[in-house]
């Protein structure tokens, strides 16, 4: 019994990190109405950025946030501004612009292959970092310390993004644009600036997720794909565009992944995850949590 | 010089021309109505002035600056603010947030706290409802929010697209009284309406738009008494 509890806790912790990786995906979809297929690749770029920042400076992994989050923000901001915006403008009357989705797929391929070219297929990890392999002992349970840090970071990041959307001038402009682009323009909101900022924030959260992962996760050029697929499932479970839903959706996946193997062969857990995904799509396509958008 | 001057514009949706060589002028402080039936091109005209669409031909001047190629956010900065047809509120945002978003432009943003007090004074109902989601309001309340949101932008020229649409007669009266008050406080108003009597009664001048062309124009009183308008729009 105690093992199930231990697995459940570790599952919740890991799941919240999954949720954090999907946060940007759901935010970008909510505002641009575009599925960003490059999101996993942005996470991967963030992991390499974190890796090198930590390796080269020797700081505590989480200190890398100071560099990685703003760098990723700018990367996302200008990726949207330079690569995606022109295509968006060409299709500006379309509500869910399909060519933009094709472009994000292109960005995914380019980023992954560029990384492969530059850093090679090697699996990297940060061997000596103070979080690596650390366990917290509570009674007979062992809780992963790096995942605990990730959990706290995920909750704080989601709360911060939520606060920003609720309480700041730009946050309100982002919400308004996500609800009605044309009406937002009539309020004097430059929708393309809003898209840049939303993409920047979404990419920065991928960077933050990357920092939480590198203390215990392998880094390689196609690592993003694993999180991409989970991300899509999480976003659908939590409700497209829902910030809190992304974290909760992630936690559900984390729980299934950690508890299910106790009762069946591990390969079945994926089947359960996809099964749940399909059930939600059929029964409640707006997701398990909240209204269409909860912000 | 005039305040707003629309000069010989043609406007298309794709290949379909909707506005033909249209010109109009508005002086500062005036209340002007544009009346016309369904599909006459009234909303298209307002969208073009607001920069959501651009004329294929012709010019639009506001305070002597050409604005026909400017994007919508620049036009709001200039002081032209539209309350769109069908209200177009941010449904999942609170009434208060809808109002605050209205003050997004850099001219209005710094005054948002005082402007919102003025809006609440004019439309006290909105203060009672400020924390409610916009989608949960009645039609009349929603129109009030749409107007209040427009005022938050500190308009020099306020353009209202069919504010009476879908409202009960008693509420329509309220809306037009509110528009009158806004005009009395010194804001220039361009009112697009199908409710010919109410809108012309509170206007100085009017234009009649038919099939994308100005069919008639003149002082509001003259239009109200015009036989063509009586038969075509008032059913008399
Ligand atoms: N997005 C669009 N694409 C193509 N044609 C359009 C579009 N919007 C409007 N039209 C056409 O342009 C013409 C003018 O439309 P507009 O909305 O300006 O009329 P209106 O005078 O505002 O009518 P109403 O009183 O019904 O609101 C109509 O024939 C309409 O069918
Ligand atoms: Mg119309």
Coordinates of C-alpha atoms in Angstrom, one line a residue, chain A residues 92 166 169-170 172-173 175-177 179-191 193-194 291-293 295, chain B residues 47 50 52 72-73 76-77 81-82 84 88-94 97-98 100-106 109 149:
Chain A
X92 CA -5.8 36.8 -41.5
X166 CA -5.9 38.4 -15.1
X169 CA -2.8 45.5 -19.2
X170 CA -1.1 43.1 -21.6
X172 CA -6.2 41.6 -20.5
X173 CA -5.3 42.4 -24.1
X175 CA -7.5 37.5 -23.1
X176 CA -9.5 39.9 -25.2
X177 CA -7.7 38.9 -28.4
X179 CA -12.0 35.8 -27.3
X180 CA -12.5 38.1 -30.3
X181 CA -9.6 39.3 -32.5
X182 CA -11.6 41.9 -34.4
X183 CA -13.2 43.4 -31.3
X184 CA -9.8 43.5 -29.7
X185 CA -8.4 45.5 -32.7
X186 CA -11.3 48.0 -32.1
X187 CA -10.0 48.5 -28.6
X188 CA -6.6 49.6 -30.1
X189 CA -4.9 46.3 -29.4
X190 CA -2.3 45.4 -32.0
X191 CA -3.2 41.7 -32.4
X193 CA 2.0 42.2 -30.9
X194 CA -0.3 40.2 -28.7
X291 CA -15.3 26.4 -19.4
X292 CA -13.7 26.9 -22.8
X293 CA -11.1 29.2 -21.3
X295 CA -8.9 33.1 -17.9
Chain B
X47 CA -15.3 49.0 -40.6
X50 CA -12.0 51.9 -38.3
X52 CA -10.6 46.8 -40.3
X72 CA -7.2 49.6 -36.5
X73 CA -5.1 50.2 -33.5
X76 CA -8.2 54.1 -32.1
X77 CA -5.0 56.1 -31.1
X81 CA -13.7 54.5 -31.6
X82 CA -16.3 52.1 -32.8
X84 CA -19.5 47.4 -33.2
X88 CA -18.9 42.0 -29.6
X89 CA -18.2 41.9 -25.8
X90 CA -15.4 39.8 -24.4
X91 CA -17.9 37.2 -23.2
X92 CA -15.7 35.3 -20.7
X93 CA -14.3 38.5 -19.1
X94 CA -15.9 40.4 -16.3
X97 CA -12.3 43.9 -17.4
X98 CA -14.3 44.6 -20.6
X100 CA -10.6 48.3 -18.7
X101 CA -9.7 46.7 -22.0
X102 CA -11.6 49.5 -23.7
X103 CA -9.0 51.9 -22.3
X104 CA -6.1 49.9 -23.8
X105 CA -4.9 52.6 -26.2
X106 CA -2.0 54.8 -25.0
X109 CA -4.7 54.1 -20.6
X149 CA -16.2 50.2 -23.3

